Every structure is written in C-alpha cells, then in structure tokens.
Tab-separated table of C-alpha atoms in Angstrom:
chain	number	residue	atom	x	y	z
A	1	UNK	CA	-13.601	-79.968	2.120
A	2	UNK	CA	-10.931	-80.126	4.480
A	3	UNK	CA	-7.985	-80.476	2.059
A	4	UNK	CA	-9.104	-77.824	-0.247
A	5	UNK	CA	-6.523	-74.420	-0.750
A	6	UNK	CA	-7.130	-70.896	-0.783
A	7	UNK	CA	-6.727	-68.941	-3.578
A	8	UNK	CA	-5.352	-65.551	-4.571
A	9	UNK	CA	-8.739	-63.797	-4.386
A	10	UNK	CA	-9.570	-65.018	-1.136
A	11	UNK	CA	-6.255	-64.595	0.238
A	12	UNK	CA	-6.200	-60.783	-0.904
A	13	UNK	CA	-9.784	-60.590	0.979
A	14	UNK	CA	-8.452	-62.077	4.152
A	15	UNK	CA	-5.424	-59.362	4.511
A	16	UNK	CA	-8.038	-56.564	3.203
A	17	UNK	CA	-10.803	-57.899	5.775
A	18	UNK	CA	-8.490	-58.337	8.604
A	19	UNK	CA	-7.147	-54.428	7.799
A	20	UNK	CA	-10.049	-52.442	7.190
A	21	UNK	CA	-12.307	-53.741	9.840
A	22	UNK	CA	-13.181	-50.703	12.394
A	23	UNK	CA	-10.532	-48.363	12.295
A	24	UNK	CA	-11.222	-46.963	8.999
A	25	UNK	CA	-14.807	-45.935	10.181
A	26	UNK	CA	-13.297	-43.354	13.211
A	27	UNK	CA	-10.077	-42.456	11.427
A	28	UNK	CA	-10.674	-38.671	10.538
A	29	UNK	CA	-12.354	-38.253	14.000
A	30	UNK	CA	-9.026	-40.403	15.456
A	31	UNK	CA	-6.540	-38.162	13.297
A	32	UNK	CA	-8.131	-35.178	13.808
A	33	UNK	CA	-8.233	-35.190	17.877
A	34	UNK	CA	-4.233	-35.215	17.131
A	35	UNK	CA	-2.940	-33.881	14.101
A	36	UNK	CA	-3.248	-30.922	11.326
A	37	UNK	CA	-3.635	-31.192	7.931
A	38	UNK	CA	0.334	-31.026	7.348
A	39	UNK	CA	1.269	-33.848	10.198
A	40	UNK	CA	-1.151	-36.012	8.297
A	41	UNK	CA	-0.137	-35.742	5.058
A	42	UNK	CA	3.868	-36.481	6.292
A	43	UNK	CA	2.344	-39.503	8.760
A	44	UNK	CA	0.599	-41.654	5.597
A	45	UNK	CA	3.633	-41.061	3.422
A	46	UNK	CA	5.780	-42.172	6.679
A	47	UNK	CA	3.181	-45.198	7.161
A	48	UNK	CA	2.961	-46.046	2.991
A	49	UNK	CA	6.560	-46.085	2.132
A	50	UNK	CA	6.999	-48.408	5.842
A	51	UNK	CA	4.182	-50.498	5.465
A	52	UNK	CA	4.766	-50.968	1.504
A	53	UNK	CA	8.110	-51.914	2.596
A	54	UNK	CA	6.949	-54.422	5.582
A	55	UNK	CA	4.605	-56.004	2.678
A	56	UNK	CA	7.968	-56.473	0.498
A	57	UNK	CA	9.806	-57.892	3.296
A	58	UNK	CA	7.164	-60.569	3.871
A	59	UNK	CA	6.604	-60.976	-0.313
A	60	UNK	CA	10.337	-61.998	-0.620
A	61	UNK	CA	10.406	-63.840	2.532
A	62	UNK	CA	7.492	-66.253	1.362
A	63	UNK	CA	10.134	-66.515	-1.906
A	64	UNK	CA	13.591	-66.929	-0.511
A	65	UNK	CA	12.373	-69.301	2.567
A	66	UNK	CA	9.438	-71.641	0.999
A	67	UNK	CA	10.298	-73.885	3.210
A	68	UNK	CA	8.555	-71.586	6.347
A	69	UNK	CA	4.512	-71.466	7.055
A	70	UNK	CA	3.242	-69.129	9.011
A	71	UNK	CA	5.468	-66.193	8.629
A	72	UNK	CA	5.251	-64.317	11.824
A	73	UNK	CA	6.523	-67.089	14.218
A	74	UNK	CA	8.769	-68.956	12.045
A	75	UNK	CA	10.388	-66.190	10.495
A	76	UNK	CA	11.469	-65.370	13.904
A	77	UNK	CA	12.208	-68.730	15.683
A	78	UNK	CA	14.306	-69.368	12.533
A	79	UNK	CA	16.255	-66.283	12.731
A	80	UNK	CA	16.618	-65.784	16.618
A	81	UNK	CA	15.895	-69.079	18.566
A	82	UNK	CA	13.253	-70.778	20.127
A	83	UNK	CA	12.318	-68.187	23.090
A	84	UNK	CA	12.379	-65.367	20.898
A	85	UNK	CA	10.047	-67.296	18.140
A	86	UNK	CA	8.092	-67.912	21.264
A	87	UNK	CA	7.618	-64.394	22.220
A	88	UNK	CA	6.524	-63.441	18.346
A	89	UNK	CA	4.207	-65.968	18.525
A	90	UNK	CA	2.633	-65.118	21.776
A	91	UNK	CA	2.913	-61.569	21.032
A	92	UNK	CA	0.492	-61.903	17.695
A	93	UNK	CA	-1.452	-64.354	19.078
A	94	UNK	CA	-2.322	-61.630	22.242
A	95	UNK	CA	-2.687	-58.997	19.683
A	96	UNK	CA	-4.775	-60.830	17.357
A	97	UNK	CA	-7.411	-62.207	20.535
A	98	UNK	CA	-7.373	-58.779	22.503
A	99	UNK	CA	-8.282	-56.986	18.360
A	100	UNK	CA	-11.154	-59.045	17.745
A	101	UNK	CA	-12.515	-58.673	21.435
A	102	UNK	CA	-12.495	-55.070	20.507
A	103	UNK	CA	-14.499	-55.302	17.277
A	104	UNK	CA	-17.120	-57.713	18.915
A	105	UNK	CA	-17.123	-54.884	21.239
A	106	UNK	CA	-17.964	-51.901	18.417
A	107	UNK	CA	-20.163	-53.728	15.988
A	108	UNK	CA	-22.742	-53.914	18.835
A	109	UNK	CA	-22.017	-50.235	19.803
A	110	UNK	CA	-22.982	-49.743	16.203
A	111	UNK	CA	-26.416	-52.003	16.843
A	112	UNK	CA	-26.895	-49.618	19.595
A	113	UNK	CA	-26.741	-46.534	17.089
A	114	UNK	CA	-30.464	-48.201	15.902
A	115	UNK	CA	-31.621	-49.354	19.404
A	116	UNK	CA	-30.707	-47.078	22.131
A	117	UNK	CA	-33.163	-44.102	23.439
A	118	UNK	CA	-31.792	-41.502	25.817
A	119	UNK	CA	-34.124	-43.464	28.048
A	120	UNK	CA	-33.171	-46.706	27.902
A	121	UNK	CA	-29.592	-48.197	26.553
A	122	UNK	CA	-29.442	-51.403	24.914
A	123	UNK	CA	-26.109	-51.625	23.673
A	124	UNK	CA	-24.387	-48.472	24.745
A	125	UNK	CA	-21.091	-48.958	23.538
A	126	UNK	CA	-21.125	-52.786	23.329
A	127	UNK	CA	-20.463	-52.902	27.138
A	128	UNK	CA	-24.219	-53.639	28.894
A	129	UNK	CA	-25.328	-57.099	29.454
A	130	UNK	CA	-27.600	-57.046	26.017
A	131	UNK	CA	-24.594	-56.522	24.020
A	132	UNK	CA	-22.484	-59.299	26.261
A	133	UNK	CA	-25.329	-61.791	25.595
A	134	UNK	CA	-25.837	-60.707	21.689
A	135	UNK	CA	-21.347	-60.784	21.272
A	136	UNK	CA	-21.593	-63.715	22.916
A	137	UNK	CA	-23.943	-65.760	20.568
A	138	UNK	CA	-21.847	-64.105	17.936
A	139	UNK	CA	-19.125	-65.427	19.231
A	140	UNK	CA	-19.929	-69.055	18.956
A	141	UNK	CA	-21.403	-69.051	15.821
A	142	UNK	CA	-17.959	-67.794	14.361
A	143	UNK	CA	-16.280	-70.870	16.148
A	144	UNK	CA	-19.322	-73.192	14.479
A	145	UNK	CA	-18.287	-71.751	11.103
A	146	UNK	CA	-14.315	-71.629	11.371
A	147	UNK	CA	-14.525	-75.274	13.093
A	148	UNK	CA	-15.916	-75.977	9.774
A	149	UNK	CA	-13.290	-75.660	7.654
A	150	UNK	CA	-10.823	-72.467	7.020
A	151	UNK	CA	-11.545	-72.600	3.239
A	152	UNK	CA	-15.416	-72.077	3.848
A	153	UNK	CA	-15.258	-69.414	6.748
A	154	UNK	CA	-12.644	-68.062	3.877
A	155	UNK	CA	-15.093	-67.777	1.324
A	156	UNK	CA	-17.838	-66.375	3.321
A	157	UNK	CA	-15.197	-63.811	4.586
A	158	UNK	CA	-14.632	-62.785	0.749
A	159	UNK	CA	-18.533	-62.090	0.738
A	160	UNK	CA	-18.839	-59.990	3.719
A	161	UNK	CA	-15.410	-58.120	2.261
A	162	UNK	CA	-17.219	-57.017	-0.984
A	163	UNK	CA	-20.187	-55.505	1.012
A	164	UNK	CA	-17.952	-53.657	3.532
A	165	UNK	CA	-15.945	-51.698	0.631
A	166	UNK	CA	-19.462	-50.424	-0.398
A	167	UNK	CA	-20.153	-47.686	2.233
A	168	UNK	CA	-16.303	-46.726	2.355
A	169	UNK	CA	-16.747	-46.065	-1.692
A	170	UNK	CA	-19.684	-44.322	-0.973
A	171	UNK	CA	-18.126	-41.999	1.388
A	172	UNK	CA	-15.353	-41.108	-0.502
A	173	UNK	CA	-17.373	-40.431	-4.022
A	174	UNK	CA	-19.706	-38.033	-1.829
A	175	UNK	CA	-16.419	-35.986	-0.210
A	176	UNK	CA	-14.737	-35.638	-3.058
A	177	UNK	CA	-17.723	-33.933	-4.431
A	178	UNK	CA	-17.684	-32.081	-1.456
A	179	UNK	CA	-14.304	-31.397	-1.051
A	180	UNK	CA	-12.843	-27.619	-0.921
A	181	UNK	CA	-9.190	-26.538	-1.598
A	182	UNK	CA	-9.806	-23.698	0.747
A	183	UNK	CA	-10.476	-25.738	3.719
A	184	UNK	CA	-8.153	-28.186	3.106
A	185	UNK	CA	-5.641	-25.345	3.236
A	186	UNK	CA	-7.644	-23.940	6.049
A	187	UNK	CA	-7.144	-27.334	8.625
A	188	UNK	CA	-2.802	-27.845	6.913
A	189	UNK	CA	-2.421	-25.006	8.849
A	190	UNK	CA	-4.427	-25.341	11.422
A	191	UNK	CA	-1.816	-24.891	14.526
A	192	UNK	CA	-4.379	-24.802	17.224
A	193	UNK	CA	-3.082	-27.713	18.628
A	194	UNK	CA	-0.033	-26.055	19.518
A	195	UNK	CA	2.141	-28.683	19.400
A	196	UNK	CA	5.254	-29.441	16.805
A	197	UNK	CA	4.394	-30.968	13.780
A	198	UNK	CA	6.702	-33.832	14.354
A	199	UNK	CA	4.932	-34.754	17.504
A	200	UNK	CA	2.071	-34.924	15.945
A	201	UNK	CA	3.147	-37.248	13.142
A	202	UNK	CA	4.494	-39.335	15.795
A	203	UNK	CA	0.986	-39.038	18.060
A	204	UNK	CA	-0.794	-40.673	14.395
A	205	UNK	CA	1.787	-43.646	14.229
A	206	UNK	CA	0.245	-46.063	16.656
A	207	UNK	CA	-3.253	-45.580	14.963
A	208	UNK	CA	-1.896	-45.991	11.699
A	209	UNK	CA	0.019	-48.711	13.034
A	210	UNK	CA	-3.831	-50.317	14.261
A	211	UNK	CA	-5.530	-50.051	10.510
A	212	UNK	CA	-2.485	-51.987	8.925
A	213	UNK	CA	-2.601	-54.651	11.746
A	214	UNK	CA	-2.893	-57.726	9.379
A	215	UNK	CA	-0.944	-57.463	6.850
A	216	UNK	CA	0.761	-60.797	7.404
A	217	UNK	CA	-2.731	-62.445	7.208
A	218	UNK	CA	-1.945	-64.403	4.053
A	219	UNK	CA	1.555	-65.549	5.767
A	220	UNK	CA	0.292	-66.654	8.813
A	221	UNK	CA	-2.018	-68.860	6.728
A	222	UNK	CA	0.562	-69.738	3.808
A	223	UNK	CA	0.236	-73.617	4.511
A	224	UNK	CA	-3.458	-73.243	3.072
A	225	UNK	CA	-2.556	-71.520	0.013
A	226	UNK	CA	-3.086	-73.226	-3.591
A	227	UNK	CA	0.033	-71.286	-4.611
A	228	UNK	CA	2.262	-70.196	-3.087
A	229	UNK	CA	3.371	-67.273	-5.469
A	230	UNK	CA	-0.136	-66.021	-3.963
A	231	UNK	CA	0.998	-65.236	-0.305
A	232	UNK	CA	3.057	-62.490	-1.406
A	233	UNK	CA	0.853	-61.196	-4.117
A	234	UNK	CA	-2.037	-61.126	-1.288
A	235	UNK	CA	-0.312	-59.311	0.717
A	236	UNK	CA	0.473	-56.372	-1.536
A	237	UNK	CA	-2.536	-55.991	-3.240
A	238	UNK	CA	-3.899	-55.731	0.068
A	239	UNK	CA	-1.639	-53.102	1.319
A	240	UNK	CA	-2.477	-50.957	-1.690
A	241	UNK	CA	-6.242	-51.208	-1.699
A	242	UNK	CA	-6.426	-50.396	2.270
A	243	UNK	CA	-4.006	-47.879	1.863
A	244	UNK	CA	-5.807	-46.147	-0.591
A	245	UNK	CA	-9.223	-45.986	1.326
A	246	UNK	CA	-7.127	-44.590	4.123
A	247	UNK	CA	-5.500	-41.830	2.869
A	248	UNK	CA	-8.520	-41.373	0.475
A	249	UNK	CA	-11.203	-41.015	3.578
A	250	UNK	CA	-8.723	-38.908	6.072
A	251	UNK	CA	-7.956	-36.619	3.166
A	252	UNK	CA	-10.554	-36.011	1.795
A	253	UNK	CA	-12.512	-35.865	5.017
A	254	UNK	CA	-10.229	-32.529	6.044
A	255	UNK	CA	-11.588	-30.924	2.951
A	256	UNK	CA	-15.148	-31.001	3.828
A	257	UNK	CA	-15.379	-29.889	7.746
A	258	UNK	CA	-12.803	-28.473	10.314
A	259	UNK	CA	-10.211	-30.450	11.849
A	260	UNK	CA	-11.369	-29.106	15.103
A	261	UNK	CA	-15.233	-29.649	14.118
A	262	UNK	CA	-13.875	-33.480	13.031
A	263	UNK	CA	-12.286	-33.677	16.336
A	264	UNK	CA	-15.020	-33.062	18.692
A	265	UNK	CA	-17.289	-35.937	16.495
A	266	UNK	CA	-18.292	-39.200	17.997
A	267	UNK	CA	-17.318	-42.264	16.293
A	268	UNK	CA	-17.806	-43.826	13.856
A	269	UNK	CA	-16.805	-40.040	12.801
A	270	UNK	CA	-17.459	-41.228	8.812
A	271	UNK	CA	-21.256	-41.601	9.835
A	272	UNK	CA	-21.513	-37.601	11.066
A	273	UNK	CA	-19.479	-36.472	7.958
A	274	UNK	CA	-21.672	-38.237	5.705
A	275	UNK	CA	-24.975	-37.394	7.111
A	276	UNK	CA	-23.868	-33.594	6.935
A	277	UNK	CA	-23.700	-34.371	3.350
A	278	UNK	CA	-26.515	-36.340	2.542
A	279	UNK	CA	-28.713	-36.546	5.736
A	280	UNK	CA	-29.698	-39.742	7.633
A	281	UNK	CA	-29.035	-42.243	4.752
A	282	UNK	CA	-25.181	-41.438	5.894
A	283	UNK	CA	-25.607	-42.549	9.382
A	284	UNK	CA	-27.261	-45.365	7.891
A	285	UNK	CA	-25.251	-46.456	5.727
A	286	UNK	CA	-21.895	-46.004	7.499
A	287	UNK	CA	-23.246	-47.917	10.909
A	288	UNK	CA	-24.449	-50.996	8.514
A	289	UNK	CA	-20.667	-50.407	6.893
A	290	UNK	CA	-19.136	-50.866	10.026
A	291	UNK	CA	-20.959	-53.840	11.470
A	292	UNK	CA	-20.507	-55.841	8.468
A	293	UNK	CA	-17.171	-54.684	8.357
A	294	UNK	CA	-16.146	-55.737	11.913
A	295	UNK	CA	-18.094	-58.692	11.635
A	296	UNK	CA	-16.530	-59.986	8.969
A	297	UNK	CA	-12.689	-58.617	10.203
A	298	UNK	CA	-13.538	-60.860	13.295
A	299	UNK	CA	-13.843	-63.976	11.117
A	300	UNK	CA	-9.874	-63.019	9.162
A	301	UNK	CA	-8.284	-62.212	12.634
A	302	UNK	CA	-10.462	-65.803	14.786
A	303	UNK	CA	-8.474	-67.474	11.614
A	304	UNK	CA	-5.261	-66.139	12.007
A	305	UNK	CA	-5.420	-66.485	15.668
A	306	UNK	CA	-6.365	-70.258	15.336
A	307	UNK	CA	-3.338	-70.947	13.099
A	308	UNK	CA	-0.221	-69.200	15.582
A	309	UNK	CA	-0.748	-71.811	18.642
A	310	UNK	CA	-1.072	-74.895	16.101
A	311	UNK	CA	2.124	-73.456	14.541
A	312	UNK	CA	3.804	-72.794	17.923
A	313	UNK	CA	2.989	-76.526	18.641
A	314	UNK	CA	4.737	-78.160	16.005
A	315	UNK	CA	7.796	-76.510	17.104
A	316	UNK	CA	7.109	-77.427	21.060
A	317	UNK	CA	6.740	-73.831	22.220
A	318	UNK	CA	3.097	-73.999	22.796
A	319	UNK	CA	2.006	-77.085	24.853
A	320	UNK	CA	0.877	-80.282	22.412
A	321	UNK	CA	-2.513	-79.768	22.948
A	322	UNK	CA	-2.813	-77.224	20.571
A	323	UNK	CA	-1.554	-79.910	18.214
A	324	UNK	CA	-5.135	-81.588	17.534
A	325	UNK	CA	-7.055	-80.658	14.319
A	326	UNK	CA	-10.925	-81.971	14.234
A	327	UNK	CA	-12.283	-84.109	10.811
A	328	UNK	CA	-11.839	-80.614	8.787
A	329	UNK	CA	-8.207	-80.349	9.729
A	330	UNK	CA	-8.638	-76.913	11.921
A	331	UNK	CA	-6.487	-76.597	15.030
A	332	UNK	CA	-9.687	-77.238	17.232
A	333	UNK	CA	-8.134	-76.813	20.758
A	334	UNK	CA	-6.397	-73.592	19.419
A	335	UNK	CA	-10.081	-72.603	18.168
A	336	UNK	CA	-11.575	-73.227	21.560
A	337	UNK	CA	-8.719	-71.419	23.496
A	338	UNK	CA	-8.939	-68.440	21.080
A	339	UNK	CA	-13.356	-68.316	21.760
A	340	UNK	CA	-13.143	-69.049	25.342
A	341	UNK	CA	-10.660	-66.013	26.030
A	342	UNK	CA	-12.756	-64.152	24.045
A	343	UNK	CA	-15.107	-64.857	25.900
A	344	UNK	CA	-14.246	-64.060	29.321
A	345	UNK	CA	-12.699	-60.759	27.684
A	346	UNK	CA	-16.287	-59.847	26.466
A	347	UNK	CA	-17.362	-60.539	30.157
A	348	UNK	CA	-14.712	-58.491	31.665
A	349	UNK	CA	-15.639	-55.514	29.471
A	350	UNK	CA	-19.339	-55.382	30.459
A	351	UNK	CA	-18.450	-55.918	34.388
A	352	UNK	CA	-15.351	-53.264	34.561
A	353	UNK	CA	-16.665	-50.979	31.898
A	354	UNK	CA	-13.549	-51.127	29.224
A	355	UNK	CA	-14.378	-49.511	25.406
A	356	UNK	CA	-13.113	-49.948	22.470
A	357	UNK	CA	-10.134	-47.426	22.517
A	358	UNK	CA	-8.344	-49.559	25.494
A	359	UNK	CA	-8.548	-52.888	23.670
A	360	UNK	CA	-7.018	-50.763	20.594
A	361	UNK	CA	-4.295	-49.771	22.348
A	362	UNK	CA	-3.200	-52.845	23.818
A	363	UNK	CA	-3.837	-55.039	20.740
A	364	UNK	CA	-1.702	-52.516	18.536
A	365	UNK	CA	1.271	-52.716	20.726
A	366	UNK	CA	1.625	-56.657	21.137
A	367	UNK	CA	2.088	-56.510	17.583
A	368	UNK	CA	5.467	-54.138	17.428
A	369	UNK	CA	7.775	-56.654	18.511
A	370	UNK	CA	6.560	-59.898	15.499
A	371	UNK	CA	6.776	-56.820	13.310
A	372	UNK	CA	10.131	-55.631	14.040
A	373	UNK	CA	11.333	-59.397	14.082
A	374	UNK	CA	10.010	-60.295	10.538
A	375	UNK	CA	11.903	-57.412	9.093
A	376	UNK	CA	15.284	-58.210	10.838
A	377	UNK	CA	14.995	-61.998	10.054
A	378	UNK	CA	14.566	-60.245	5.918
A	379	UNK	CA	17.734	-57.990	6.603
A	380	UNK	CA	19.615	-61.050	8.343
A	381	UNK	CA	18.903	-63.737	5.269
A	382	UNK	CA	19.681	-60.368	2.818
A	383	UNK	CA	22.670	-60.016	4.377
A	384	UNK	CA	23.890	-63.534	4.255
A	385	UNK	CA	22.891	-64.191	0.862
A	386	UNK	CA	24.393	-60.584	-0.013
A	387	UNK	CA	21.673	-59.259	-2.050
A	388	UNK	CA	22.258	-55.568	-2.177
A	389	UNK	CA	18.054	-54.568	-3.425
A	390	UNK	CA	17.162	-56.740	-0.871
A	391	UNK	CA	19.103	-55.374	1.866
A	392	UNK	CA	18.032	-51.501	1.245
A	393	UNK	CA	14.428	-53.367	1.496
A	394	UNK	CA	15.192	-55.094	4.805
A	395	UNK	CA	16.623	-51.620	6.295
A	396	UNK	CA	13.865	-49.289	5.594
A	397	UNK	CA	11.775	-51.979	6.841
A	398	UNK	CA	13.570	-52.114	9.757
A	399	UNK	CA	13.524	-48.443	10.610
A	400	UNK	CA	10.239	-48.444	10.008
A	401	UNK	CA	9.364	-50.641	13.007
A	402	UNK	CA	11.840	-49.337	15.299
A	403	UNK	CA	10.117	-45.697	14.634
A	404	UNK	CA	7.246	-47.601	15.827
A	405	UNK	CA	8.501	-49.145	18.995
A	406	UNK	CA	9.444	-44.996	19.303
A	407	UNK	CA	6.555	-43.809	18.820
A	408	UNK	CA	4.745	-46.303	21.031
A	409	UNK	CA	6.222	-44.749	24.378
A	410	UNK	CA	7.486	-45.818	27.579
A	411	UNK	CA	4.498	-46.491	28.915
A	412	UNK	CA	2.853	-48.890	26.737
A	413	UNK	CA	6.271	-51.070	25.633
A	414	UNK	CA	6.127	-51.580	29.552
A	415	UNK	CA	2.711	-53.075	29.353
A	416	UNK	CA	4.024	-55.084	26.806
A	417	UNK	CA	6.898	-56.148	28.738
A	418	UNK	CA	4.639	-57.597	31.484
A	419	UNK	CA	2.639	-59.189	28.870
A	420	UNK	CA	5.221	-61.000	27.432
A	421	UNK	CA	6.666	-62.450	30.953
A	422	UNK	CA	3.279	-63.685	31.164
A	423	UNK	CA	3.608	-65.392	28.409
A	424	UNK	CA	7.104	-66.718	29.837
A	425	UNK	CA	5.519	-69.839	31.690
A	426	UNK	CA	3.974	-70.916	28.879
A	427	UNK	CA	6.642	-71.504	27.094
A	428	UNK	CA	8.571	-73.037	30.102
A	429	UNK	CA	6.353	-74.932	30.845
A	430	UNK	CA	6.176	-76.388	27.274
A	431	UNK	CA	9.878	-76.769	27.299
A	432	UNK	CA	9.579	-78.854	30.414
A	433	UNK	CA	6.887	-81.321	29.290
A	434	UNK	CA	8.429	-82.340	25.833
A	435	UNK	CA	11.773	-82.745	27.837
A	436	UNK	CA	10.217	-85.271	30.605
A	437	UNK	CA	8.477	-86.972	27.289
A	438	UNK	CA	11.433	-87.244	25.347
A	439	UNK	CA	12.986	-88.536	28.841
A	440	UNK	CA	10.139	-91.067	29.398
A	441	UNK	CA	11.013	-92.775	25.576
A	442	UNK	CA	14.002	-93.224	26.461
C-alpha cells in the first residue's frame, strides 16, 4: 500500500482539487466589489498567459532536472543556496497550513447556511465554538486518512474532485442560458467605481493569484508519481480545466446581474446568482458544491503540506524530526506538525473572531516569493544551457511573478517579511544541530 505511485489521473485531480477549492464559489462577488467588466476581462488574460506560463516553467523543470522532487523547495535551494531554499520552503509550507485553516473555516460557514436561525447561530461563519468542535473532528479524521497512505487519501481526493465540478457545471450551463450581451456591455463599462482601469486589474491580481494557489501540487509530490512524464502533464491539464471554470463563472456571471448588484452579494456569491435563476435548488446546490469542494481541497493542500518539511529534512533545513515516515511511508511528524497548527489556528479564529478573507490574504502572499523563485531557477538553467524557447518561457514567467509581488503592496510583502524572519530560527537552529552532530562523529 505504502509503495504504490500515483498516476496521471489522480495527479491532475490533486492540482485541480487543491485550485478550485473555495475561491471559485465567491469569485464574481470577489471581482465584482473591485473591478468592471473591462478590468476583468484584461486581469484573466494577464493571469492565463502568467499562470500558463508558471505551469510551463514547472513542466520543463520536472524534464530538464529529473533528478529534483518536490519542485518548490528544491528548485530553489538548487538554484540559490540553502537559506534561500529554506525560505521557499517555509514560505509554502506557511501558505499551504494558513489556506487550509481557511477552508476548514468556510465549509462550516457553508453548514451554517442549513443550520443557523436569526435566533440562534450555529456555525456563523465557521468561527463559534460548534464549528471549532465540528473543524476540529474534521480535522483529525483527515490526519487518520493521510497517515494512511498518500496514494489512498489520493484516490479518495479524485472522488470528492468529480462531485465538486458538478455544481460549478451546473452554474455555468444555467448563466449561459441566462446570459445577455446587453448587460455584459452594460457592467464593461460600468465606471462607477471611479477608479483607472489599470488599478483595478491590479486590485484582481492577488485573488486571482489565491484560485491558482496549487499549481505545483503534482511537483511537490513528484517522488510519488508512477511516471514521471505525468508531473508536468498534471500540472497543465490542471491549469486549463480551472482556468476555464474561472473565466467561464466570472464571465458569464457579469452577463446575468449588475456588477454593482454582484458586489453587494454575500458569499458564496454563485449560490445568490443561481437561486435568482432557478430558486432555492441554487442555494442548495452551490453550498453542498462548496463544502465538498473545500473538503476535499483540504485533503490536496494537508498532502502537500506534509511532503515540504520531510523534503526540507533531507536537505538539513528543517530539524531531523521531520525525517520519520510511519509503516505507510508518510512523513508522520510533518503530518502531526501540519494538524496540530491547524489546530490551534482553528482555536485562535473562534476566540479572536478572524474570517475567511484574513486567512486568504495571508496564505496568498507566503506563496509570491516560492513562485517567483521557481521561475528564476527555469530562466537560470535556460540560460546556462542556452535554450532560446526556453528562455522567452522563463522571462514571461518571471514577469509574471514580479507583477505579483507589485501588485501585492507594501503592506502585505511586510507581513511577509516578518513571517519569514520567523521562520529564520528554524532554520538556524537546524543548521546548528546537524553541525554539533556531524561534530560529535567525529
């Protein structure tokens, strides 16, 4: 059980699952609070030609370096030293725990949409105690499953990935029936926002930036591939599938109501569109969407979060400890560490009264940096091996995440900043006892 690989279809569910999991559920609300009908249209053609071209960069990596698992870390320790592989590491592995606190956090907000009364809340938005005891049993039962093997909590993630793409089809067939040219044209225009159409795209990138986060899913778990042709394959079918949804649900989605109608929606903003068009069933169906869907995005990211500190390890930049595997071969201690900060960031939401959004934000910018380092590791071995295609691929990839680290602001790369210094003693302190090891052998 423990030795078996993962195959193309599962691999192309992981990066799918770990995508789509909430975002795509409040993206026309999330778009529309910022951006016309114009600035979206130039932000997903900005985001598809990047992302397409982040998803080459890792294709050809997974070709040209064979010799690397785990993409995001090794990529960048190879190309830029051991602190700097560090920081990737710890970066993702931040972004990855923080995003799956926040969907523990909104699939019981959803539970609440079929519990709460105006007087009483159960779940509110998966901040009260009820939702802190019911995230917390969920919790642990995705540690029982993924401590059972990452082939099995694999397969059931390919289930759960089929039944989320239901609603999401469902929504788009029954807007695109809906959908009217003259609105459309209505909300391109729309310039009630009063603000320049490039500040706009640039307001969208971070939240595109959010429904792309795991794209590297089948790299960071290359080592468990049957072939390894597969990692790169994964990884673009992936990219294409979620990136038609997206532009798909936020398109057609400005054809059926206002942008400023969308705007003023509560989320899961798909639910409200779809139950104007088809009554209750909508609400229905979305909500059930979205808690399958962030259940089963919890699984993909718990896996991808397990495999960064057991990679760090090898390499001494995470302490040894995350070194041990159980009888299935999955990094246990990096399991537990990855459920026990959950954890106490489920417990920290319910007693300070953090949402969704917040977790979003944070998660979403941890991830800039590993981004921006796996495309200039692509352009650095392009460049050496002087392969023109390759190094026009590399570039736009490369511009593509330093628009990002742009368009993330001041603000929030200095959050990230602290984050990372955090991080800092970790990584000294690994330094320091494989040093007085290698010392005490001698």
């Amino acid at each position: 059980m423990s030795t078996t690989k993962i195959g193309l279809l599962s691999l192309t569910a992981l990066v799918f699952s770990s995508m789509v999991g909430s975002g795509v559920f409040s993206l026309p609300q999330n778009m529309a609070s910022v951006s016309n009908g114009q600035a979206l249209l130039i932000a997903w053609l900005i985001t598809g030609i990047g992302i397409l071209f982040l998803a080459f960069a890792l294709l050809y990596l997974t070709r040209q370096r064979p010799d690397l698992d785990g993409g995001i870390y090794n990529y960048a320790r190879e190309g830029f030293g051991e602190l700097i592989g560090f920081c990737s590491a710890w970066g993702y592995w931040l972004c990855t725990t923080i995003g799956i606190v926040g969907y523990v956090v909104i699939a019981f907000s959803g539970v609440g949409m079929f519990t709460d009364r105006p007087d009483h809340v159960y779940f509110g938005e998966g901040n009260t105690i009820y939702a802190l005891i019911g995230s917390s049993i969920f919790v642990w039962m995705v540690h029982w499953l993924v401590s059972r093997g990452i082939k099995e909590a694999s397969l059931v993630n390919l289930i759960a990935t089929i039944a989320k793409i239901v609603p999401i089809v469902i929504f788009i067939v029954f807007t695109f029936l809906a959908f009217k040219l003259d609105l459309f044209k209505l909300n391109y225009f729309d310039f009630s926002l009063q603000m320049p159409v490039w500040e706009q795209v640039r307001n969208l990138m971070l939240i595109t930036l959010w429904v792309f986060t795991g794209i590297e899913g089948a790299v960071v778990l290359s080592s468990r591939a049957r072939n390894r042709n597969d990692i790169g394959r994964a990884t673009v079918l992936g990219v294409l599938l979620a990136l038609s949804f997206y532009v798909l649900v936020t398109v057609l989605s400005y054809g059926v109501t206002s942008r400023i109608e969308i705007a003023n929606m509560h989320n899961p903003s798909m639910a409200t569109i779809l139950e104007q068009l088809i009554g209750l069933p909508g609400t229905i169906i979305i909500t059930l969407g979205l808690i399958i869907s962030v259940s089963s995005s919890y699984l993909s990211w718990t896996l991808f979060a397990t495999e960064i500190p057991f990679l760090a390890a090898k390499n001494k930049a995470f302490p040894k400890v995350f070194l041990k595997t159980n009888q299935n071969n999955v990094p246990i201690a990096s399991l537990w560490l990855t459920s026990v900060v959950v954890q106490i960031s489920l417990i920290a939401v319910c007693f300070f009264d953090k949402n969704y959004t917040q977790l979003l934000l944070i998660s979403s910018v941890m991830i800039l940096l590993p981004y921006f380092l796996v495309s200039a590791f692509y352009l650095k071995e392009s460049w050496k091996n002087k392969r023109t295609k390759h190094i026009w691929i590399a570039l736009i990839a490369v511009i593509y995440a330093s628009w990002l680290l742009y368009a993330a602001g001041i603000s929030l790369l200095l959050l990230s900043g602290c984050l990372y210094l955090v991080g800092l003693s970790i990584f000294l302190y690994s330094r320091y006892t494989n040093k007085r090891e290698v010392c005490n052998n001698l």
